[in-house]
PDB file of C-alpha atoms and ligand atoms in Angstrom:
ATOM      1  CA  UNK A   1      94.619 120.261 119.470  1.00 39.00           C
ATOM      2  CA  UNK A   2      95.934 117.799 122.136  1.00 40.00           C
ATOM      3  CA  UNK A   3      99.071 115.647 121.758  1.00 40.00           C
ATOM      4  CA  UNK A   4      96.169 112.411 122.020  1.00 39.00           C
ATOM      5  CA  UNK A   5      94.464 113.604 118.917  1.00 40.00           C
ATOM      6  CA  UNK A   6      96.762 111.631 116.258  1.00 42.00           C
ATOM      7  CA  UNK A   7      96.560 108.420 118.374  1.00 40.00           C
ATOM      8  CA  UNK A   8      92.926 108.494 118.295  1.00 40.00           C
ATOM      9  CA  UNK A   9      92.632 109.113 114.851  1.00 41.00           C
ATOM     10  CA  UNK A  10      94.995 106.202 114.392  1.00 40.00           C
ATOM     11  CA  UNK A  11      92.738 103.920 116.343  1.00 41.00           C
ATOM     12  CA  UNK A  12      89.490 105.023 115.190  1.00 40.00           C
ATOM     13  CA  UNK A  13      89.545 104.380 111.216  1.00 49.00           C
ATOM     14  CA  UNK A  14      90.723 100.879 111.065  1.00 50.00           C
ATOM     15  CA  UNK A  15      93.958 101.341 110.199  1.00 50.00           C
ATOM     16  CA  UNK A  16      96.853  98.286 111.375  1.00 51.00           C
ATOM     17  CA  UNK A  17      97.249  98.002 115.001  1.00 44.00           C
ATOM     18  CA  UNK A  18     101.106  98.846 113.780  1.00 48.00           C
ATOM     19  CA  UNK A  19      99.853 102.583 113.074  1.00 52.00           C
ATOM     20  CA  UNK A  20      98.425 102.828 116.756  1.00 48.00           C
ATOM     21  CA  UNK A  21     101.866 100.924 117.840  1.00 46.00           C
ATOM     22  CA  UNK A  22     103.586 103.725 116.358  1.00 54.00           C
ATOM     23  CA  UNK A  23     101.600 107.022 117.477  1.00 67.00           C
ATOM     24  CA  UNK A  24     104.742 108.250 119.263  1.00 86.00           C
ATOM     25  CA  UNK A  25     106.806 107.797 116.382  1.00 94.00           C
ATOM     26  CA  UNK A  26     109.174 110.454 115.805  1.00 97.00           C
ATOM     27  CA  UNK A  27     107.068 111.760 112.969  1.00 97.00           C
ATOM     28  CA  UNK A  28     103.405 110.489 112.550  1.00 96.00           C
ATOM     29  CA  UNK A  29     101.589 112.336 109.989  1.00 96.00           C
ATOM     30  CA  UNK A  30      97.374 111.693 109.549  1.00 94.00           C
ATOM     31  CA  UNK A  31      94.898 112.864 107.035  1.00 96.00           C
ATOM     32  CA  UNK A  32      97.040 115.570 106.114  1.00 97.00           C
ATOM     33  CA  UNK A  33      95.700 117.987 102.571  1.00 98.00           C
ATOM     34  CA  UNK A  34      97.821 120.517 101.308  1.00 98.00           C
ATOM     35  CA  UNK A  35      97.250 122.809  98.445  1.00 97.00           C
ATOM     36  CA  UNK A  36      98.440 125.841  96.953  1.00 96.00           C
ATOM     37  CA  UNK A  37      95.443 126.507  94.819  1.00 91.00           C
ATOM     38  CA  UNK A  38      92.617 124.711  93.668  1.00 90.00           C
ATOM     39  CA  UNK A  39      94.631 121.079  93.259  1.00 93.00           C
ATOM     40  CA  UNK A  40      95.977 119.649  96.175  1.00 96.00           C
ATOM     41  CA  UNK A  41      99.595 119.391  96.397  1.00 97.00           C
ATOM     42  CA  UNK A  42      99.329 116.411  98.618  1.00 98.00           C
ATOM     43  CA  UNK A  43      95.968 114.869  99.528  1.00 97.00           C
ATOM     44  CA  UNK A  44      94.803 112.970 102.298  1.00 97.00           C
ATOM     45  CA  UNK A  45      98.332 111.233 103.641  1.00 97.00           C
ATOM     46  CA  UNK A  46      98.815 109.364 106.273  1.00 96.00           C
ATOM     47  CA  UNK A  47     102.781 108.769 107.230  1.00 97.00           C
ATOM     48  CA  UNK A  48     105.066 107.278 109.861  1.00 96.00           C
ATOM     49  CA  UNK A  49     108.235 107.552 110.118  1.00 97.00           C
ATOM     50  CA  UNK A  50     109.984 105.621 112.162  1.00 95.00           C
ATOM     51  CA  UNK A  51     112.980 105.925 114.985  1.00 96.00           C
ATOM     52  CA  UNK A  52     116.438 104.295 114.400  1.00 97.00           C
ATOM     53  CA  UNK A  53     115.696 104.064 110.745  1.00 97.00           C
ATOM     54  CA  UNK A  54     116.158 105.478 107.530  1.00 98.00           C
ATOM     55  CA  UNK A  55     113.288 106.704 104.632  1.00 98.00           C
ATOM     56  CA  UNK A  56     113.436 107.625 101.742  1.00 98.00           C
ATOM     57  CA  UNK A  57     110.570 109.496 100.002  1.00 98.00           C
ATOM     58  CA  UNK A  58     110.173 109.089  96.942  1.00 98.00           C
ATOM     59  CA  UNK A  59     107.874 110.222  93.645  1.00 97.00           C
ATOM     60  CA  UNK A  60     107.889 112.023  90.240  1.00 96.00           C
ATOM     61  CA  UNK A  61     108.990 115.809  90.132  1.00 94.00           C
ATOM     62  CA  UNK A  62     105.735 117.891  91.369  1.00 95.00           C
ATOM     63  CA  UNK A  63     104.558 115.054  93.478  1.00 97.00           C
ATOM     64  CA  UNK A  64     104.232 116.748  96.461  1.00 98.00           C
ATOM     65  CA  UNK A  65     107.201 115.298  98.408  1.00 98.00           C
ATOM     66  CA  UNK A  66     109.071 118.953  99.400  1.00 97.00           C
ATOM     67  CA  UNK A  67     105.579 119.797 100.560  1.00 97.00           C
ATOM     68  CA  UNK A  68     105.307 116.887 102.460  1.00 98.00           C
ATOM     69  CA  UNK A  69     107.962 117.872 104.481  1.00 97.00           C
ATOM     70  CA  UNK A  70     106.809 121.515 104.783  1.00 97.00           C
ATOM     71  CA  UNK A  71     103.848 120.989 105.871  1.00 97.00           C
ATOM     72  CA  UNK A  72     104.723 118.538 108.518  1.00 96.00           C
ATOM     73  CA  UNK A  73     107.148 121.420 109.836  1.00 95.00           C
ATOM     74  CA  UNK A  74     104.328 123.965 109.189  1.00 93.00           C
ATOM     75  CA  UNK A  75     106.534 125.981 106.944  1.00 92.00           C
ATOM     76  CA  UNK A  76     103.250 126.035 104.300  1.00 95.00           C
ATOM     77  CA  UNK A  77      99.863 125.510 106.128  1.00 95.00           C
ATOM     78  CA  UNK A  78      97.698 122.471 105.818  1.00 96.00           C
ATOM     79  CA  UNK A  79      94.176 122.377 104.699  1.00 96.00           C
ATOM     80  CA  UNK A  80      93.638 119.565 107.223  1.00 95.00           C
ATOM     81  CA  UNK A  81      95.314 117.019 108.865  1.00 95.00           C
ATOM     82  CA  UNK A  82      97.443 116.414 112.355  1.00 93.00           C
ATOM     83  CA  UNK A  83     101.075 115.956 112.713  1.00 94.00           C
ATOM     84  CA  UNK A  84     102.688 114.680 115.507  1.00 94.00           C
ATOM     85  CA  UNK A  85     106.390 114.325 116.835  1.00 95.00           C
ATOM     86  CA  UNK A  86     107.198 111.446 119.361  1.00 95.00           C
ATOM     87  CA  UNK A  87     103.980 111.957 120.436  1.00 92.00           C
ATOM     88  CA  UNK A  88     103.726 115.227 121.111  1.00 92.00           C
ATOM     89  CA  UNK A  89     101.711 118.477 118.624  1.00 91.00           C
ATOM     90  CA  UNK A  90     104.195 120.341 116.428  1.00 91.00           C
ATOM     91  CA  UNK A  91     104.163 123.316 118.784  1.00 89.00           C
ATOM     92  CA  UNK A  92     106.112 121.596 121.858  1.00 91.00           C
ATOM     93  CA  UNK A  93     108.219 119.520 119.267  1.00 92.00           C
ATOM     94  CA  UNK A  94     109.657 121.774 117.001  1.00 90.00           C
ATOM     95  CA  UNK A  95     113.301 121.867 118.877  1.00 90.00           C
ATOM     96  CA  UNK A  96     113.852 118.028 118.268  1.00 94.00           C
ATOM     97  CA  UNK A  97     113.573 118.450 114.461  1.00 96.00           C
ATOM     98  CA  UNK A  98     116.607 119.645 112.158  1.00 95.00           C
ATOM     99  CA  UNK A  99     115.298 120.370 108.797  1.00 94.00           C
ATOM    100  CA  UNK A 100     117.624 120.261 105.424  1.00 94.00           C
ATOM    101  CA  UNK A 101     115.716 122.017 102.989  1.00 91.00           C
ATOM    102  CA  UNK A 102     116.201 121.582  98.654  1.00 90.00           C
ATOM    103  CA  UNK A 103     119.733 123.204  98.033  1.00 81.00           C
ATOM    104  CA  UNK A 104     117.740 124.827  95.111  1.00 73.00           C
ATOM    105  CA  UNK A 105     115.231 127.020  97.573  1.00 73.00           C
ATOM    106  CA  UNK A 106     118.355 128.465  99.318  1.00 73.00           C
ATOM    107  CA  UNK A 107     119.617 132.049  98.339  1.00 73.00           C
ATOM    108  CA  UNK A 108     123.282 131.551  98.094  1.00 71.00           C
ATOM    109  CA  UNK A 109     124.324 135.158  97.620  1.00 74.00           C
ATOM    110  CA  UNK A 110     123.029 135.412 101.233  1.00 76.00           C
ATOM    111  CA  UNK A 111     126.902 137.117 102.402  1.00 83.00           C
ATOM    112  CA  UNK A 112     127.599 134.965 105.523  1.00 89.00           C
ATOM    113  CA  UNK A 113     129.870 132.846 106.579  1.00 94.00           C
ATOM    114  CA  UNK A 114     130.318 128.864 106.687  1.00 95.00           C
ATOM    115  CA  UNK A 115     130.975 129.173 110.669  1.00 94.00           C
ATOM    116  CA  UNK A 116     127.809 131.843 110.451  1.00 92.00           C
ATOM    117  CA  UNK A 117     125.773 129.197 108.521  1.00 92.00           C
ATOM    118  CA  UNK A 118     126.449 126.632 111.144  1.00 94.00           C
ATOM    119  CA  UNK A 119     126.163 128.704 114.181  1.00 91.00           C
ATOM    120  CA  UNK A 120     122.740 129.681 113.132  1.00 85.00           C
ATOM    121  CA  UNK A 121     121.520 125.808 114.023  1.00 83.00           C
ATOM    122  CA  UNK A 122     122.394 126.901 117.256  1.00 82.00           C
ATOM    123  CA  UNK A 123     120.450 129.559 117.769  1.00 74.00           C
ATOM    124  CA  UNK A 124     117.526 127.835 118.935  1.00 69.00           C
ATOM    125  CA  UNK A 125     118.557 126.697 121.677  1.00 64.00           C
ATOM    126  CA  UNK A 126     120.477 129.587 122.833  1.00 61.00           C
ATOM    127  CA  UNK A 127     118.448 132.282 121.298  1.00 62.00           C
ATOM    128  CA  UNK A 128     119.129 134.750 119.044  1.00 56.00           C
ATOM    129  CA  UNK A 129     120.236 137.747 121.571  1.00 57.00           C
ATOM    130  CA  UNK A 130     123.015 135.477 123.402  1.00 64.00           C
ATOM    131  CA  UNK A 131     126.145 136.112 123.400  1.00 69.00           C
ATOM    132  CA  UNK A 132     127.474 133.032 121.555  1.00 70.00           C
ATOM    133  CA  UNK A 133     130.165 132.033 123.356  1.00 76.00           C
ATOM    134  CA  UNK A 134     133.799 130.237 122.383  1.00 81.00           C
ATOM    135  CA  UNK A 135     132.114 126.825 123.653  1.00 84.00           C
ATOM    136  CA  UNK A 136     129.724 127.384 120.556  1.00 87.00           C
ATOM    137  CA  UNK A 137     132.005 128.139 118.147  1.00 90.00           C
ATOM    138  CA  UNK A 138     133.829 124.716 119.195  1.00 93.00           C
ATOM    139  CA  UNK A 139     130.437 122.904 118.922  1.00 93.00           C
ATOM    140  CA  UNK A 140     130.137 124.428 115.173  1.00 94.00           C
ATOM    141  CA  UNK A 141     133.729 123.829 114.602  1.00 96.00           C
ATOM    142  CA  UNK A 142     132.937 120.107 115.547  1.00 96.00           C
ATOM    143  CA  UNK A 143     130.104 119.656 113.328  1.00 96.00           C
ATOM    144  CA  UNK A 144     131.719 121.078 110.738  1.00 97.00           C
ATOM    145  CA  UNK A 145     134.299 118.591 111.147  1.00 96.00           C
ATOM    146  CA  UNK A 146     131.802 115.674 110.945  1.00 94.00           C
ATOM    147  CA  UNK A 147     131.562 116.269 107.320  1.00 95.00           C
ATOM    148  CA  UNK A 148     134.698 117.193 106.501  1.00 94.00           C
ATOM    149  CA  UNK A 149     134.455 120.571 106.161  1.00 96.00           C
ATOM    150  CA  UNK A 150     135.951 122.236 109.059  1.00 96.00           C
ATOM    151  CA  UNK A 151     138.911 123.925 106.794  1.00 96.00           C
ATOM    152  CA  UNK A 152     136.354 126.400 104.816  1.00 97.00           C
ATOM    153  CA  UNK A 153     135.042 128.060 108.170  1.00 96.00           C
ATOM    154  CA  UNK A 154     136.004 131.257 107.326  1.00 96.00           C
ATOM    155  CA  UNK A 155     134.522 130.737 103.557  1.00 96.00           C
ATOM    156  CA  UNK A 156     131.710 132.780 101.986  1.00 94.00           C
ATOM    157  CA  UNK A 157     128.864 129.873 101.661  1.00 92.00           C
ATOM    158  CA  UNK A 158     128.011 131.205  98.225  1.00 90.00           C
ATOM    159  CA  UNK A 159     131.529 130.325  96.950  1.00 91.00           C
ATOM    160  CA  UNK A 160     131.304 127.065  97.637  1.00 92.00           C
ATOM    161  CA  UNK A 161     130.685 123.763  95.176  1.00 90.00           C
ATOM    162  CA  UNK A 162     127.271 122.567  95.405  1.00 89.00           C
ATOM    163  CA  UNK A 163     128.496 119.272  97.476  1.00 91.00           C
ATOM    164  CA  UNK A 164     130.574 121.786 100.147  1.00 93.00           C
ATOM    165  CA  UNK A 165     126.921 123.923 100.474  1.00 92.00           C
ATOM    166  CA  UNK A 166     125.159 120.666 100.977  1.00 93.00           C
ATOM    167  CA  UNK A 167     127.961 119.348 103.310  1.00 94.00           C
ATOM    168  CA  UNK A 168     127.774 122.862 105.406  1.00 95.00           C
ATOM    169  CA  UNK A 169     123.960 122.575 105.574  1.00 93.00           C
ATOM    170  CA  UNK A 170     124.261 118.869 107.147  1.00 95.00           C
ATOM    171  CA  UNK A 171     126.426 120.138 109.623  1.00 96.00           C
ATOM    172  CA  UNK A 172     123.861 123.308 110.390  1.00 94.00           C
ATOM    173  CA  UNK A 173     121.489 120.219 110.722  1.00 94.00           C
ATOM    174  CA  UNK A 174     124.159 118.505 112.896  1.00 95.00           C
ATOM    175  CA  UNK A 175     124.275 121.803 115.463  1.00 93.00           C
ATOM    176  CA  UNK A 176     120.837 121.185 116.445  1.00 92.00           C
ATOM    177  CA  UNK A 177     121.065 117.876 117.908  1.00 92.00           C
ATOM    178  CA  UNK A 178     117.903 117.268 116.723  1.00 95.00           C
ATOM    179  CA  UNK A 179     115.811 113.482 117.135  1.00 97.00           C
ATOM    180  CA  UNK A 180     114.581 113.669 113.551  1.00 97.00           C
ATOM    181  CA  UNK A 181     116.261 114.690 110.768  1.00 97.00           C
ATOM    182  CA  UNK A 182     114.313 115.200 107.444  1.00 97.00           C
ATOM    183  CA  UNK A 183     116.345 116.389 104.352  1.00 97.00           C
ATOM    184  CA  UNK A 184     115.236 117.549 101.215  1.00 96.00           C
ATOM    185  CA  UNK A 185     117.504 115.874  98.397  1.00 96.00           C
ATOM    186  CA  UNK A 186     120.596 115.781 100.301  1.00 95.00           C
ATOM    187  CA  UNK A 187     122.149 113.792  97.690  1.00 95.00           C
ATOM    188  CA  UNK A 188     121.095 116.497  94.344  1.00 92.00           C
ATOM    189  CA  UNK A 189     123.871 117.488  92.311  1.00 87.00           C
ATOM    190  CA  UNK A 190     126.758 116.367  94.697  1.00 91.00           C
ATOM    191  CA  UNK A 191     130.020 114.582  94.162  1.00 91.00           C
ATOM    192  CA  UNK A 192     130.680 110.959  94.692  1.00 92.00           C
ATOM    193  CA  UNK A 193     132.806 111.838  97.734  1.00 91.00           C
ATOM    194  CA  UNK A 194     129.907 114.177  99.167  1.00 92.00           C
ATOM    195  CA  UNK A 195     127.303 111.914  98.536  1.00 94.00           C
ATOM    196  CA  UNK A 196     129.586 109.403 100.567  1.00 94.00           C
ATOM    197  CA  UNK A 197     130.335 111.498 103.723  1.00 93.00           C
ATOM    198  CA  UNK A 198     126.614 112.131 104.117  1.00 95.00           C
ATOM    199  CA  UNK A 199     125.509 109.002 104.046  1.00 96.00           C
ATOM    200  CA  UNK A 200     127.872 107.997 106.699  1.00 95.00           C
ATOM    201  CA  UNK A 201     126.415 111.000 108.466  1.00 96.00           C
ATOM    202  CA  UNK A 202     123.089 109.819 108.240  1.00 97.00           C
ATOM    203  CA  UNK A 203     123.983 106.402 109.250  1.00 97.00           C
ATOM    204  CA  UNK A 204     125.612 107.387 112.168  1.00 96.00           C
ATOM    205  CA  UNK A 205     122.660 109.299 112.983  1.00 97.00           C
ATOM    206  CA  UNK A 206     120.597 106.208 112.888  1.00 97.00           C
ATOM    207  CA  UNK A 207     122.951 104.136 114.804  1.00 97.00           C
ATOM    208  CA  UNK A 208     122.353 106.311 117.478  1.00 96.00           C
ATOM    209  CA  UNK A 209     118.177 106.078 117.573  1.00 96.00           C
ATOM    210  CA  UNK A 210     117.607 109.354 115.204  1.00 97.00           C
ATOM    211  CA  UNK A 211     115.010 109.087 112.465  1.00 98.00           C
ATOM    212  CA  UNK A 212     116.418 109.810 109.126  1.00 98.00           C
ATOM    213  CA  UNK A 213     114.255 111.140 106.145  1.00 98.00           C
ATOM    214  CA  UNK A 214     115.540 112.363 103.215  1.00 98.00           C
ATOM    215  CA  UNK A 215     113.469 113.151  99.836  1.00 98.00           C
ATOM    216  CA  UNK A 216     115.781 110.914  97.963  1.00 97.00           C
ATOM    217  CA  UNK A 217     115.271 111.263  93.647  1.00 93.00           C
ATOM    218  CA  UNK A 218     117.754 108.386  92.628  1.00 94.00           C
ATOM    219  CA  UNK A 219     115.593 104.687  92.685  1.00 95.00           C
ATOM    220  CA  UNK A 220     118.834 102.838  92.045  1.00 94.00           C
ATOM    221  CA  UNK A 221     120.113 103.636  95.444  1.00 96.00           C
ATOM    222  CA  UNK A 222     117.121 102.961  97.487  1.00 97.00           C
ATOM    223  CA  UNK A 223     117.800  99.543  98.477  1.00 96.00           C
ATOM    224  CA  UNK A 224     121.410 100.045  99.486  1.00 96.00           C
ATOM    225  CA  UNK A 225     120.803 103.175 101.450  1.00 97.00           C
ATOM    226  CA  UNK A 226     117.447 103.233 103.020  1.00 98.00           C
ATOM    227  CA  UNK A 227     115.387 100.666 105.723  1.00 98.00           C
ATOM    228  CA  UNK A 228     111.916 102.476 104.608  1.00 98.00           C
ATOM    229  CA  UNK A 229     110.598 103.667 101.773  1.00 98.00           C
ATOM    230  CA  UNK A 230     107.519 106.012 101.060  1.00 98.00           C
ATOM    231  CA  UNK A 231     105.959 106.327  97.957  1.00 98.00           C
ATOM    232  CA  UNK A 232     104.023 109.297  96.934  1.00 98.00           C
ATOM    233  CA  UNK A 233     102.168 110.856  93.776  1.00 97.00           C
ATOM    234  CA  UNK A 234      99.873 113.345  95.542  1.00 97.00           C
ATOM    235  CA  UNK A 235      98.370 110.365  97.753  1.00 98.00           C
ATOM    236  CA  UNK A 236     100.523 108.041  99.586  1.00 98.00           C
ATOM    237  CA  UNK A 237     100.743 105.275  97.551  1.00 97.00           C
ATOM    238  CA  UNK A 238     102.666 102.762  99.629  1.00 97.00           C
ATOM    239  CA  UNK A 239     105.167 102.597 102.842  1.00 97.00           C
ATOM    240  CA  UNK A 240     107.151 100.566 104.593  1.00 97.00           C
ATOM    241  CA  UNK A 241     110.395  98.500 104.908  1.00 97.00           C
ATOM    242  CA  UNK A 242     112.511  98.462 101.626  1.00 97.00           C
ATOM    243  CA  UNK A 243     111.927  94.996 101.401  1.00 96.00           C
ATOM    244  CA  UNK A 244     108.534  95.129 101.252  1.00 96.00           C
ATOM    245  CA  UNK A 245     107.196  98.418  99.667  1.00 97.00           C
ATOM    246  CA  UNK A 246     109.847  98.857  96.603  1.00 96.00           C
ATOM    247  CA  UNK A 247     107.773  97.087  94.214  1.00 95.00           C
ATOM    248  CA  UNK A 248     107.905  97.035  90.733  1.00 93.00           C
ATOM    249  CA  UNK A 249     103.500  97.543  91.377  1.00 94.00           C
ATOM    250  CA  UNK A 250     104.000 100.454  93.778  1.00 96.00           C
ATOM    251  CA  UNK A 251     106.890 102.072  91.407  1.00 95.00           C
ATOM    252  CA  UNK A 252     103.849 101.778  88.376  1.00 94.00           C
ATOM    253  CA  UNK A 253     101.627 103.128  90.742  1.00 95.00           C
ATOM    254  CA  UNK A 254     103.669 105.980  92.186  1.00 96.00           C
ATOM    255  CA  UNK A 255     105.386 107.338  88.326  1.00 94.00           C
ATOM    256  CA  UNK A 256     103.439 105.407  85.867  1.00 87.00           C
ATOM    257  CA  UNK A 257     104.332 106.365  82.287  1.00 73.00           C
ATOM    258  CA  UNK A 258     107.425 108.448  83.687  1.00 72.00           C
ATOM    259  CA  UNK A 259     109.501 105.554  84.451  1.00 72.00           C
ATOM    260  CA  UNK A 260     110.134 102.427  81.629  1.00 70.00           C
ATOM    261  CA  UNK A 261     110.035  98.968  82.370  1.00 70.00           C
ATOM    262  CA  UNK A 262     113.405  98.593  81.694  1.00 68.00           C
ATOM    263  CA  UNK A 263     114.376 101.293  84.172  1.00 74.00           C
ATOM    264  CA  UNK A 264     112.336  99.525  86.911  1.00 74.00           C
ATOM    265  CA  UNK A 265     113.866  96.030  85.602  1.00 74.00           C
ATOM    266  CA  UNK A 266     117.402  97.472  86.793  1.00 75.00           C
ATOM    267  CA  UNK A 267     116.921  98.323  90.061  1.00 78.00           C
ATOM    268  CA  UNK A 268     116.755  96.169  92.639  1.00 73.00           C
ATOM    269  CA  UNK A 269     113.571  95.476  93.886  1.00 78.00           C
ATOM    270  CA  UNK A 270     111.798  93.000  96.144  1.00 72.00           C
ATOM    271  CA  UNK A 271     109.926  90.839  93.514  1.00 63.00           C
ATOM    272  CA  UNK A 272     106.191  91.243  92.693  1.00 53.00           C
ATOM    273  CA  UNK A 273     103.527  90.250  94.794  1.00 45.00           C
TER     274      UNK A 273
HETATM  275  P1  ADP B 301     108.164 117.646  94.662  1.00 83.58           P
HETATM  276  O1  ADP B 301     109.015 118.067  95.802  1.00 83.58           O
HETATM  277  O2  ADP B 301     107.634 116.253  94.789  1.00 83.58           O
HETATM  278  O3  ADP B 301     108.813 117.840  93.334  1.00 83.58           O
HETATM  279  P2  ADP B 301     106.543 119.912  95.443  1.00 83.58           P
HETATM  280  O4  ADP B 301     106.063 119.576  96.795  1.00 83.58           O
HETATM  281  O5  ADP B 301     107.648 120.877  95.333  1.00 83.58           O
HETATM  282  O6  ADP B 301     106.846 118.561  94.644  1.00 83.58           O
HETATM  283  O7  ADP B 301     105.333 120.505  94.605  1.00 83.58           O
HETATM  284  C1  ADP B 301     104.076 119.856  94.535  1.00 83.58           C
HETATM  285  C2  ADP B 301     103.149 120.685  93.653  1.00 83.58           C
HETATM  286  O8  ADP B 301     102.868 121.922  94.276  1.00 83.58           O
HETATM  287  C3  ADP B 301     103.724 121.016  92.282  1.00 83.58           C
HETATM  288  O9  ADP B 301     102.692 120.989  91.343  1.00 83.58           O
HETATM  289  C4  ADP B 301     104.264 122.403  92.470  1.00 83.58           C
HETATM  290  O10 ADP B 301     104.262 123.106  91.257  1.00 83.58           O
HETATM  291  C5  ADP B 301     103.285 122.990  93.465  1.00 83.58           C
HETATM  292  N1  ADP B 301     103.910 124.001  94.342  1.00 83.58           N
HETATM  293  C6  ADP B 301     104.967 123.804  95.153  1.00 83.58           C
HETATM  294  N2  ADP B 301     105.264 124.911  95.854  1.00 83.58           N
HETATM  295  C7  ADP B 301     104.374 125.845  95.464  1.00 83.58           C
HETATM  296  C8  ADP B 301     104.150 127.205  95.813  1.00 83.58           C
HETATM  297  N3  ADP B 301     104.906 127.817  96.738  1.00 83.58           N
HETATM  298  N4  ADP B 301     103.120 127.864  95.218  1.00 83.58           N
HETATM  299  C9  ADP B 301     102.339 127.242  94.316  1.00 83.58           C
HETATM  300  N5  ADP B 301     102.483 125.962  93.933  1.00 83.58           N
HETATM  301  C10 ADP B 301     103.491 125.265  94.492  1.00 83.58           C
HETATM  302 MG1   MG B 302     110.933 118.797  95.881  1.00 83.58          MG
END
């Protein structure tokens, strides 16, 4: 596979010109097919996602959106597809992506430390046989701080509150100094004050030219705290800016029965087409 095989799949199907545009996007995903067994988990997507921004994906439970994410890290393998990052295969990219997974798919018992948790983003880029030095532990200590968590260093991760494991695992993210940050549920089961001090995170992370994307499961704060929006039941069924793609149409589309009308009439959506 070579790093021009996404733009010329781009340009050779008729999709917009804005898909070509965007070939060096920080994550451009094309044709991709997942499955597990017989059914495709995800089938056939196409998805960009987009630098300085924030996305959220969104879908019913089982959709496919955790595997989304997988497979565009090659965590679970793809039945077909090509995934590229700012341009460049998977392979060569890998360092400039910092991956939050579901809190659920994390073995807390795991007996390390906060400090340990966070020094482990490091480890890339040092490797794991390197001495890691004071200079490191400052760097964790700092990212720590960045969500407010700096005072439970010492702390076994599996004692900690759901929002302080999700905090610690941001700031794990943080270590990496990653381009592209894609989260799985950040926002699951955490306090009001948690769910706060991430999103700050996050934005600050944008302000600075990083793509956000964060599997996001609550539809009332989509418009407030996202730019993008991707909508997915197994296909993709629509992207793009907030403002455009959060439809009361593409939110039928995407959960159909699962979702009343009077649950889509209270959000706030861009009206109908
Ligand atoms: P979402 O994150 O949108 O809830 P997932 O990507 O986790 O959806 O799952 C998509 C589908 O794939 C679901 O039907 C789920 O049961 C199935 N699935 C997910 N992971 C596995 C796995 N490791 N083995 C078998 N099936 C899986
Ligand atoms: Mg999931």
């Amino acid at each position: 596979m070579t790093a021009s095989t996404p733009l010329s799949l781009a340009a050779n199907d008729g999709r917009p010109v804005r898909d070509i545009a965007l070939a060096d996007a920080p994550l451009a995903i094309r044709g991709m097919t997942v499955s597990y067994g017989e059914k495709p988990a995800v089938f056939s997507v196409d998805a960009t996602f987009e630098a300085g921004k924030m996305t959220a994906i969104i879908g019913p439970n089982g959709a496919g959106k955790s595997t989304l994410l997988k497979a565009a890290l090659g965590v679970v393998p793809r039945l077909s597809g090509e995934v590229s990052v700012y341009g460049a295969p998977l392979a060569t990219a890998r360092d400039r992506i910092a991956y939050v997974p579901q809190r659920a798919s994390v073995d807390w018992d795991f007996p390390t430390t906060v400090i340990d948790v966070v020094l482990m983003g490091l480890y890339r880029k040092t490797g794991l046989l390197s001495r890691l030095t004071g200079a490191h532990k400052a760097k964790a200590l700092e990212c720590l701080d960045r969500v407010g968590m700096a005072d439970f260093a010492d702390r076994q991760i599996g004692q900690l509150s759901g929002g302080q494991q999700q905090r610690v695992f941001l700031s794990r993210a943080l270590a990496q100094d990653a381009d592209l940050y894609l989260l799985d549920e950040p926002f699951a089961g955490v306090d009001a004050a948690t769910e706060r001090a991430i999103i700050d995170v996050l934005a600050a992370l944008k302000a600075d030219g990083k793509a956000v994307v964060c599997v996001h499961h609550d539809l009332a704060t989509v418009s407030s705290y996202f730019d993008n929006v991707f909508l997915i039941n197994v296909r993709r069924i629509a992207e793009g800016p907030v403002t455009e793609a959060f439809t009361p149409e593409n939110l039928h589309a995407t959960y159909g029965g699962r979702l009343a009308t009077s649950h889509i009439d209270q959000l706030d959506l861009v009206a109908g087409a």
